[in-house]
Coordinates of C-alpha atoms in Angstrom, one line a residue:
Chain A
X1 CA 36.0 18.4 54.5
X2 CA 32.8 16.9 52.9
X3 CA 29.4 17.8 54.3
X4 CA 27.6 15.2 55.1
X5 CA 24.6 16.6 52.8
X6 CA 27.1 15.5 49.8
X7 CA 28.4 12.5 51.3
X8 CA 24.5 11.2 51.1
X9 CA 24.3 12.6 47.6
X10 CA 27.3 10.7 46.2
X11 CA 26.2 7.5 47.8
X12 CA 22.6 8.0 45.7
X13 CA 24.2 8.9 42.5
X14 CA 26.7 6.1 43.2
X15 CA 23.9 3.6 43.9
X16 CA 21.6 4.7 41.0
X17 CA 24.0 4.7 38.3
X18 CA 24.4 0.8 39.7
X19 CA 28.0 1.4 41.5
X20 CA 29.1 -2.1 43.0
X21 CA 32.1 -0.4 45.1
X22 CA 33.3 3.3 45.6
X23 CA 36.3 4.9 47.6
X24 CA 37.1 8.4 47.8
X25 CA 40.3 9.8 49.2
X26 CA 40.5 13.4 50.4
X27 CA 42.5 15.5 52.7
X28 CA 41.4 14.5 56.1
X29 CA 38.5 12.2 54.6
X30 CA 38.5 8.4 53.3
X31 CA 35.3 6.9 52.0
X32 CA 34.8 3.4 51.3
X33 CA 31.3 2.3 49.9
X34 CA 29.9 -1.2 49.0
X35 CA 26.3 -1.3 47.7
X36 CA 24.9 -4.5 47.8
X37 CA 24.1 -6.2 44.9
X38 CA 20.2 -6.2 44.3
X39 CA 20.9 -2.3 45.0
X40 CA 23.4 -2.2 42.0
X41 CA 20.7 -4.5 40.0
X42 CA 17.8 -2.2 40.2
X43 CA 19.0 0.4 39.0
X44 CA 21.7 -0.9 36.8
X45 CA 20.2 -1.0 33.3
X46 CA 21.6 2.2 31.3
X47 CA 20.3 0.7 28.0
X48 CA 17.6 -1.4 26.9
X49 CA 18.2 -4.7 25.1
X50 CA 16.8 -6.7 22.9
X51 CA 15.5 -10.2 23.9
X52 CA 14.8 -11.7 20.6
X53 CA 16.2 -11.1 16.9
X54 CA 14.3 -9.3 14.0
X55 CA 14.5 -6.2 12.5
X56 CA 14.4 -3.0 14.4
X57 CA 11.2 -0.9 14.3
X58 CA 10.2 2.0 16.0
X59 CA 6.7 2.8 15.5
X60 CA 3.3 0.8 16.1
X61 CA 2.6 -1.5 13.3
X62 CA 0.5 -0.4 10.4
X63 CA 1.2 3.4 11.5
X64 CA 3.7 6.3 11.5
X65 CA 3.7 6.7 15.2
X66 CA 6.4 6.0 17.3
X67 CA 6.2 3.8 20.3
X68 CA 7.9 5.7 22.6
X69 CA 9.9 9.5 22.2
X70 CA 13.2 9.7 23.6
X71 CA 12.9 11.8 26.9
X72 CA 9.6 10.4 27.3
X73 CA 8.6 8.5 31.0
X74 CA 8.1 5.1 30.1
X75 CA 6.9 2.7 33.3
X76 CA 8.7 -0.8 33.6
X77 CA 7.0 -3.4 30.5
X78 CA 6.2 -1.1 28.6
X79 CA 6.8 -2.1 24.6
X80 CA 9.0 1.2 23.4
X81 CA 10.1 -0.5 20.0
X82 CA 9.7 -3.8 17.9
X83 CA 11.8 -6.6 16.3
X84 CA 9.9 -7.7 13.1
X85 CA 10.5 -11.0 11.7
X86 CA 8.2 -11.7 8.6
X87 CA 4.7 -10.7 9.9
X88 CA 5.2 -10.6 13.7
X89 CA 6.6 -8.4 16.1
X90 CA 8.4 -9.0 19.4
X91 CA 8.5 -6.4 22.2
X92 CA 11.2 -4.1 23.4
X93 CA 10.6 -3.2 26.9
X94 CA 11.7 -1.3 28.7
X95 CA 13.4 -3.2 31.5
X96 CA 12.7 -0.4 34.6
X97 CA 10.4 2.5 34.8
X98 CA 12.2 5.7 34.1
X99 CA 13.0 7.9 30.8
X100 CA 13.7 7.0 27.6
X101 CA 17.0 7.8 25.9
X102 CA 18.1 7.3 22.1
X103 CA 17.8 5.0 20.1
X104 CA 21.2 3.0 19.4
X105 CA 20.3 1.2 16.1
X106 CA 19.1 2.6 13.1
X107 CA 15.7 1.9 12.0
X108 CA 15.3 -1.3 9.9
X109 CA 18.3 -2.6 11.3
X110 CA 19.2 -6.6 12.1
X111 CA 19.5 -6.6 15.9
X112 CA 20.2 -9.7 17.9
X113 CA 19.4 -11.0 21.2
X114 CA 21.1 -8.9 23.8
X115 CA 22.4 -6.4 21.8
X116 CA 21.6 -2.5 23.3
X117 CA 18.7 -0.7 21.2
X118 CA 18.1 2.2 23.6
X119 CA 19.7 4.4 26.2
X120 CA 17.7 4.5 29.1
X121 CA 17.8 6.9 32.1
X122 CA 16.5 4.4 34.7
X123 CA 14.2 6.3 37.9
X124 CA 16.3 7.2 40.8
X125 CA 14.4 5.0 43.7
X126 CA 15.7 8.2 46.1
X127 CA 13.3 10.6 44.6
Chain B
X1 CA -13.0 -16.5 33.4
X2 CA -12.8 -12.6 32.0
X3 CA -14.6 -10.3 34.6
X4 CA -15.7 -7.2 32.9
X5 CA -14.8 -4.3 35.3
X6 CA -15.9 -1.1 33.4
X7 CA -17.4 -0.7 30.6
X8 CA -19.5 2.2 28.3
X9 CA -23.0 0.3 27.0
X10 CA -23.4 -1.0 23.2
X11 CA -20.0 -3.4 23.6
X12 CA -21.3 -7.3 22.9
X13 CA -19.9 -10.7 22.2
X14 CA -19.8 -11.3 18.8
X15 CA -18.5 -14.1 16.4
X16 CA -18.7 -14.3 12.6
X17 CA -22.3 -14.0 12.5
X18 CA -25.8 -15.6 12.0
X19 CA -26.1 -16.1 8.6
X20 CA -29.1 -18.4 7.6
X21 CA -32.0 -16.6 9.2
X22 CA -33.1 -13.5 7.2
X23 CA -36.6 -15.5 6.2
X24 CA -37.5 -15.0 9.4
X25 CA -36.1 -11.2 9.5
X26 CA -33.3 -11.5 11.5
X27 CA -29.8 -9.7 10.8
X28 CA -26.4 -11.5 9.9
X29 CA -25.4 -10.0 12.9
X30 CA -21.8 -10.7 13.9
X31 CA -18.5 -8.9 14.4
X32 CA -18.2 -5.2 12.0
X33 CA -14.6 -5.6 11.4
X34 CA -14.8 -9.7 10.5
X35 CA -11.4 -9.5 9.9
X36 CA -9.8 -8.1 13.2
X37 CA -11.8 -10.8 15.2
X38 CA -10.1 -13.5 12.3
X39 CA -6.7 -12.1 13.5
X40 CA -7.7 -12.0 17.1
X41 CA -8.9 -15.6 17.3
X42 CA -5.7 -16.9 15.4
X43 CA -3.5 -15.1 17.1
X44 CA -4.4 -17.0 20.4
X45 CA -4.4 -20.4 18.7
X46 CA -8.5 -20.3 18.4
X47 CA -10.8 -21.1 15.5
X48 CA -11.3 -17.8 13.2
X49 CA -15.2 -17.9 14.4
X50 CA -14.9 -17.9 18.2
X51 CA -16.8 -15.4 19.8
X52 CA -14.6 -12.3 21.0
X53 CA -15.5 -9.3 22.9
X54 CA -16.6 -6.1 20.3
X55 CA -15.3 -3.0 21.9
X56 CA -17.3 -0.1 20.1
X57 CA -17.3 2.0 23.4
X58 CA -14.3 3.5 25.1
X59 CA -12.3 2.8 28.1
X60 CA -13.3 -0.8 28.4
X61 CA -11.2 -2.7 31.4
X62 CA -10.9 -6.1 32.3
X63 CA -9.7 -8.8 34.7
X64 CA -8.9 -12.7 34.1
X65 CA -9.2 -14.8 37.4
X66 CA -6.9 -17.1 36.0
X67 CA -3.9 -16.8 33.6
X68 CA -5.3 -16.4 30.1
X69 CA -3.6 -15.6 26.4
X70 CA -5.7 -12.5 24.7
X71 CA -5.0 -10.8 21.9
X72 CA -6.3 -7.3 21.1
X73 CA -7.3 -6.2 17.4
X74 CA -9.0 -3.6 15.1
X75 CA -8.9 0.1 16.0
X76 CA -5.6 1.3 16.7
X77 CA -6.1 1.6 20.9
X78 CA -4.1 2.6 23.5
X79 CA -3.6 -0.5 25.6
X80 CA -2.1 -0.7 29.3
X81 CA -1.7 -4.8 29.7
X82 CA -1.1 -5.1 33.7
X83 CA -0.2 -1.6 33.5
X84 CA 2.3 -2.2 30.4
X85 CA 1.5 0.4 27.5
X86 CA 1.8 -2.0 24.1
X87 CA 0.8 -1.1 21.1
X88 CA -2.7 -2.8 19.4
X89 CA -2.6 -6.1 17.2
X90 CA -1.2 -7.6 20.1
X91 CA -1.2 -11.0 22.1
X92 CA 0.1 -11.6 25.1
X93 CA -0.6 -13.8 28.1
X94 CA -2.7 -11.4 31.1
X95 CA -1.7 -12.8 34.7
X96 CA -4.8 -13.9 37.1
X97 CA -6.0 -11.0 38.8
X98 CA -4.0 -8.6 36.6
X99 CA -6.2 -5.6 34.4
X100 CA -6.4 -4.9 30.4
X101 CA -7.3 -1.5 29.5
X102 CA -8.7 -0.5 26.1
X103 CA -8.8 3.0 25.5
X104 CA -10.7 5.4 23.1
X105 CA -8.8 4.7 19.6
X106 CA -5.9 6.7 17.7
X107 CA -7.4 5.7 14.9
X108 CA -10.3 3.4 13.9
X109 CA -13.6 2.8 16.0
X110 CA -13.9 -0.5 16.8
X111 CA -11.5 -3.0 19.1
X112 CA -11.7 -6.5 19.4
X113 CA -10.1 -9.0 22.4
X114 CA -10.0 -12.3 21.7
X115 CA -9.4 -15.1 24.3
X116 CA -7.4 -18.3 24.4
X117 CA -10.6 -20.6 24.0
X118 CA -13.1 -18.0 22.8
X119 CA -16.0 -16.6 24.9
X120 CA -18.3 -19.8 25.8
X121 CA -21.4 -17.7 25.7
X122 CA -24.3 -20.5 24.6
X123 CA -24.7 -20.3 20.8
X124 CA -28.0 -19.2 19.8
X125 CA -29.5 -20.5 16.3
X126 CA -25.7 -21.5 15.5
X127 CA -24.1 -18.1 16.8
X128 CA -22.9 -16.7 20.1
X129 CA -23.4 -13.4 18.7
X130 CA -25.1 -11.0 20.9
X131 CA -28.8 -9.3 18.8
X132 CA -29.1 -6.2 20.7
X133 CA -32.1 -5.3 18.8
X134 CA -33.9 -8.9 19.4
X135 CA -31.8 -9.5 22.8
X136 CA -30.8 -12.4 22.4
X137 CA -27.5 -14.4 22.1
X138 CA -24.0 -13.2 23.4
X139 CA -23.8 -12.3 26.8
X140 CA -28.0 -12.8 28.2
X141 CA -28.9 -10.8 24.8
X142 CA -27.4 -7.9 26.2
X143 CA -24.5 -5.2 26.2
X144 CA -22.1 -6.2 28.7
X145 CA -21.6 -4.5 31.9
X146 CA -19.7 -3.6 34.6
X147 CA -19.7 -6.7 36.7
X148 CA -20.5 -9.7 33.9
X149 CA -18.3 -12.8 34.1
X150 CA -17.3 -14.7 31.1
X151 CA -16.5 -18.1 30.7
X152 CA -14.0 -19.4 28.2
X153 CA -13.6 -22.5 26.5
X154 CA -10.2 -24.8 26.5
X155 CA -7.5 -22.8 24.7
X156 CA -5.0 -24.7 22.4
X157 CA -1.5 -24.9 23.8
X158 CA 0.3 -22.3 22.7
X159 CA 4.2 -21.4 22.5
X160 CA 4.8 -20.3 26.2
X161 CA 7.8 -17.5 25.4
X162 CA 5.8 -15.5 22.7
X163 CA 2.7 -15.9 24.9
X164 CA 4.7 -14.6 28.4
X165 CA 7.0 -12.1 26.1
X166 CA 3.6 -10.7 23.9
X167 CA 3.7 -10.0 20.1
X168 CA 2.4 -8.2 17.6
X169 CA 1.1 -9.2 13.5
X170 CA 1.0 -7.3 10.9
X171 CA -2.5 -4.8 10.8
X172 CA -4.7 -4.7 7.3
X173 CA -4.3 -1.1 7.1
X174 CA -1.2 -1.9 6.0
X175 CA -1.3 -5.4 4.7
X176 CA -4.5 -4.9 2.5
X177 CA -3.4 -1.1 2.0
X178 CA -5.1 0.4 -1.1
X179 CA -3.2 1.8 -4.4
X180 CA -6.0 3.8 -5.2
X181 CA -6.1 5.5 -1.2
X182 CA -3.7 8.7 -2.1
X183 CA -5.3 10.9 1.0
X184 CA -4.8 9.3 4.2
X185 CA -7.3 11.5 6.2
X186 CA -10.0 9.9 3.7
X187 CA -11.0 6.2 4.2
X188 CA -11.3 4.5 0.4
X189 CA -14.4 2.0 -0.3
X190 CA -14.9 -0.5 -3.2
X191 CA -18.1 -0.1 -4.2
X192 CA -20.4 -2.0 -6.9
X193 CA -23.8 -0.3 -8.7
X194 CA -26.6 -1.4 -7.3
X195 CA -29.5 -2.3 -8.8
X196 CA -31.6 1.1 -8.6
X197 CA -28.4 2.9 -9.4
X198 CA -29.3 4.2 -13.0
X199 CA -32.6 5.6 -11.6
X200 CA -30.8 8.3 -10.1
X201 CA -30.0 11.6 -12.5
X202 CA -26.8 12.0 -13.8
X203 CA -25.9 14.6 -11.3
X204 CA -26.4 12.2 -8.4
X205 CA -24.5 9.6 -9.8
X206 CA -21.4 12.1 -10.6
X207 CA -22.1 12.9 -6.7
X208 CA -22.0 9.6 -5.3
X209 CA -19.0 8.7 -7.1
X210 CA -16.8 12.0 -7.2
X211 CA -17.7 13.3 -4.3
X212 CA -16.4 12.7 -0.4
X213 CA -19.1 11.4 2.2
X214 CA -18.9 11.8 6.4
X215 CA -20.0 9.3 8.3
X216 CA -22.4 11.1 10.8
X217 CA -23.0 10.3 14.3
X218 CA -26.5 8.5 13.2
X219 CA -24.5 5.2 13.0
X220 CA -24.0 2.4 14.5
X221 CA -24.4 -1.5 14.4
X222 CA -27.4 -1.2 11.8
X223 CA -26.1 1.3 9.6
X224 CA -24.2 4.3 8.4
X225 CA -26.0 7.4 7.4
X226 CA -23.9 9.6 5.5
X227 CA -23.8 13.6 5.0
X228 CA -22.1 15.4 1.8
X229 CA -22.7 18.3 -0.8
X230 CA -25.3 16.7 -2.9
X231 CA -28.9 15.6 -2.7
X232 CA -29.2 12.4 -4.2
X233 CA -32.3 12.2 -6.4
X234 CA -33.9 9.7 -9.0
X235 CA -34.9 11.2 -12.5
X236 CA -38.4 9.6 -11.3
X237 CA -39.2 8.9 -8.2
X238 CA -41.1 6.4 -7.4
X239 CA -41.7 3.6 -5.1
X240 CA -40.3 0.2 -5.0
X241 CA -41.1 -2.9 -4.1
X242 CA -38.9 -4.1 -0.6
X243 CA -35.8 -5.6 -1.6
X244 CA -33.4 -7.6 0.3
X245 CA -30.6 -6.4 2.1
X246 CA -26.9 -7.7 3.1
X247 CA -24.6 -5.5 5.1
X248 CA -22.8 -3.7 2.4
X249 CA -25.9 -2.4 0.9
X250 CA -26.0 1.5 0.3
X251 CA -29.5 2.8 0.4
X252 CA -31.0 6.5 -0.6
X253 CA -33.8 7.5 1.5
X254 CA -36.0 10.3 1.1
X255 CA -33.5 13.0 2.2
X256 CA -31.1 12.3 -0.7
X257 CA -28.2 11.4 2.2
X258 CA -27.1 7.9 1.7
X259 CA -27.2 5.1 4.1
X260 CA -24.5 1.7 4.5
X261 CA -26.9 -1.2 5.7
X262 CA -24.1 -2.7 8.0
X263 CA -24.4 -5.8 10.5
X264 CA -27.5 -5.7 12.1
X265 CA -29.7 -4.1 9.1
X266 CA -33.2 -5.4 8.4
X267 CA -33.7 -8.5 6.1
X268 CA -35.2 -6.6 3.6
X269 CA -36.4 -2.7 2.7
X270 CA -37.4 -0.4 0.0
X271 CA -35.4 3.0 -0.8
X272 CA -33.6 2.5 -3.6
X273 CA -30.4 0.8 -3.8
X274 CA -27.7 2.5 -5.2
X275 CA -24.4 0.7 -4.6
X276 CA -23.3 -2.5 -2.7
X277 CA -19.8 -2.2 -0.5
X278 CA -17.5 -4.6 -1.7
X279 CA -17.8 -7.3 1.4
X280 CA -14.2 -7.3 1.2
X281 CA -14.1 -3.9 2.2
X282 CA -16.5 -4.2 5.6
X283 CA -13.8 -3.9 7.4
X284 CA -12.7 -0.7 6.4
X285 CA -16.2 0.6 7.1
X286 CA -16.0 -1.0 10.3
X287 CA -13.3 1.4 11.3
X288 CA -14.5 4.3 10.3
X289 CA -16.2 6.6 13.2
X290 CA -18.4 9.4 13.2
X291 CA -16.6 11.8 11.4
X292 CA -14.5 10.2 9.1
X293 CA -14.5 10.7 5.6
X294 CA -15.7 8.3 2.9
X295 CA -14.8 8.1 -1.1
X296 CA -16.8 5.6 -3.3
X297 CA -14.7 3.6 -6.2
X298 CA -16.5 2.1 -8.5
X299 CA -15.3 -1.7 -9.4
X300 CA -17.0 -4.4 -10.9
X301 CA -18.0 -7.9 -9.9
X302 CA -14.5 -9.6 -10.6
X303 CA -12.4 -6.8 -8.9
X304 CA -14.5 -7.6 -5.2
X305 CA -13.9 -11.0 -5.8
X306 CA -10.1 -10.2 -6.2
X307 CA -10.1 -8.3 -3.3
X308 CA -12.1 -10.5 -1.3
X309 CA -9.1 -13.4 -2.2
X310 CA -6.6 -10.7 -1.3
X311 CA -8.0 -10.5 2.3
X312 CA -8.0 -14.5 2.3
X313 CA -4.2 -14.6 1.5
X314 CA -3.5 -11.7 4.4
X315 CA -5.5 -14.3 7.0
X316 CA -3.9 -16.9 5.6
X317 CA -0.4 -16.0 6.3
X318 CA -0.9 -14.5 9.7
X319 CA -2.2 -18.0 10.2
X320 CA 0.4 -19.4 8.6
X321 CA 3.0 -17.0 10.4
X322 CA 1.4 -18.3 13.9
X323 CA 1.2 -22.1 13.0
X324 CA 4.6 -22.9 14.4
X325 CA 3.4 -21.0 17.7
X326 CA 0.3 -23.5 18.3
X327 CA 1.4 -26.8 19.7
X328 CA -0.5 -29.8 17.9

């Protein structure tokens, strides 16, 4: 028998990792969950992607600092790395507010539209 | 409109400048760093020479009552764009209603935003640039203050997904980056002789070219005044006759510390003159706050104009780099 403490608990994890359906089958216990699917969307981002093309670049132009530091709390919008083309830059944001996780393409590298550039742990709305 | 919601004094409108008018004493007047309100203007599809607000005082925050495309340049600030951190050299439409903050700089001293249209202050004597020490242009001749509404003029139409998304270009520092700057905790000027520079002793002149300078917290729109090791003296002192001055000028006064005549400088003076910053290198003394330390490289009259070429080819490929963004 589950307490209900860790029922609640699973259904949270469940929802903030962006779960669409969950069952769980135990002696003398059957759980059946459906979150609903803004529920799943909010939280469902695990990586950040890119919306435009250029090359990948972490730190603030004409400088050595970097934009954002994995681990770091970055609020939703926020610019945490750039895609270079020529002499402009286009933003990577960071989709939701929560923390920043590593980065999945190496510096100066060609990234495309919607490929993944960062893991992101996104806030858990139950906190 | 861009409502000015908090602000330290001494930041103005400025443009390019007032150039034209030093028979009657006035300054040049107009933006310290020239080339981060160029940038600024381009980047939202403006004329280089629109007026733009000079941040030289830090946090400065801001509203727009309606949508408007603004671009921040110059000192390397912390920005929160409707509560978005991005990173300085940036454009990017701000919603009606929503707040820009500029905070105190990484690095640099001065920031400049830039709006879609420019700031449609009344020009004054062909200039919107606010003369703090005459009060007059800019905002009602004054600093501007918590409070103060600014109008804009039309903005061009500009490409609606870079302008929603936000962008970056390519800074000067490292654009226009010098060969010659090996320490990066010391800020490199050009700097010609001036004309009372063989007055001073040999000593002096070793000094003033070998020899670091701080830029003390006795600066500000009007000038620099510098500290270091040595007391600058002439093998025979004497006085001269007043000479004119253009921001760029490096002076000696009586103490032996030199001063930068910079934007706002009197028309004319008379300590001795004994270098001129290379105008193309403004800028860079623009961005240098109390504190920061100064070396002096001597070049001669065809190496400024070089450089001052070089700093037209950076603003013309930004411009160039942003042309396909502005709809004709």
């Amino acid at each position: 028998m589950i307490p209900e403490d860790d029922i609640s608990r699973i259904l949270a994890a469940a929802r903030a990792r962006g779960v669409a359906r969950l069952e769980v089958t135990l002696p003398g216990l059957t759980l059946a969950a459906a979150f609903a699917g803004e529920a799943a969307a909010v939280s469902e981002p695990a990586v950040v992607t890119a919306t435009a093309f250029g090359l990948f670049t972490s730190c603030a132009p004409g400088t050595e600092r970097p934009l954002a530091t994995p681990g770091a709390p970055v609020a939703a919008g926020d610019v945490v790395a750039l895609l270079r083309v020529g002499d402009l830059y286009r933003p990577v944001r960071a989709p939701v507010a929560g923390s920043l996780g590593t980065a999945l393409v190496a510096e100066g590298a060609l990234v495309g539209h919607g490929d993944p550039v960062f893991t992101m742990a996104p806030e858990s709305g139950d906190d | 409109m861009i409502r000015i919601l908090a602000t330290p004094p001494l930041n103005t409108v400025q443009d390019l400048g007032r150039p034209g008018w030093r028979d009657i004493g006035l300054c040049q007047g107009g933006a310290m760093d020239g080339l981060a309100l160029r940038v600024g203007n381009l980047m939202v599809g403006n004329p280089e020479d629109a007026a733009a607000i000079e941040v030289q005082t830090f946090p400065l925050r801001l509203h727009a009552t309606a949508d408007h495309l603004l671009a921040v340049t110059g000192a390397d600030v912390p920005l929160r764009w409707a509560g978005a951190a991005v990173p300085a050299w940036w454009a990017m439409r701000l919603p009606a209603g929503a707040e820009l903050l500029v905070q105190r700089p990484r690095n640099g001293a001065r920031a400049y935003v830039a709006v879609a249209g420019g700031i449609a202050v009344p020009p004054v004597m062909g200039s919107r640039s606010t003369d703090l020490r005459s009060g007059f242009g800019g905002h009602e001749g004054r600093g501007l203050q918590a409070g103060d509404e600014l109008a804009t003029g039309a903005a061009a139409p500009f490409h609606d997904g870079l302008a929603q998304d936000g962008f970056g270009v390519e800074p000067p520092t490292t654009a226009l980056a010098l060969d010659a700057a090996t320490d990066p905790d010391t800020i490199t000027l050009r700097l010609l002789a001036g004309p009372d520079h063989d007055a001073f002793d040999a000593a002096s002149r070793a000094a003033f070219w070998g020899e670091p300078w701080t830029v003390t917290a006795m600066s500000d729109r009007m000038g620099a005044r510098l500290a270091g090791g040595t007391t600058l003296v002439r093998t025979e002192p004497r006085e001269l006759r007043s000479g004119a001055i253009i921001p760029g000028v490096v002076q000696v006064p009586p103490s032996g510390a030199p001063l930068i005549q910079l934007r706002d400088a009197n028309s004319a003076g008379g300590y001795p003159r004994i270098g001129v910053v290379a105008e193309a290198d403004l800028w860079r003394l623009a961005q240098a706050p109390p504190g920061a330390r100064l070396r002096f490289l001597s070049v001669d009259h065809e190496a400024a104009v070089a450089a001052r070429r070089r700093n037209a080819a950076y603003v013309a490929t930004i411009r160039a780099a942003l042309a396909p963004l502005i709809a004709a």
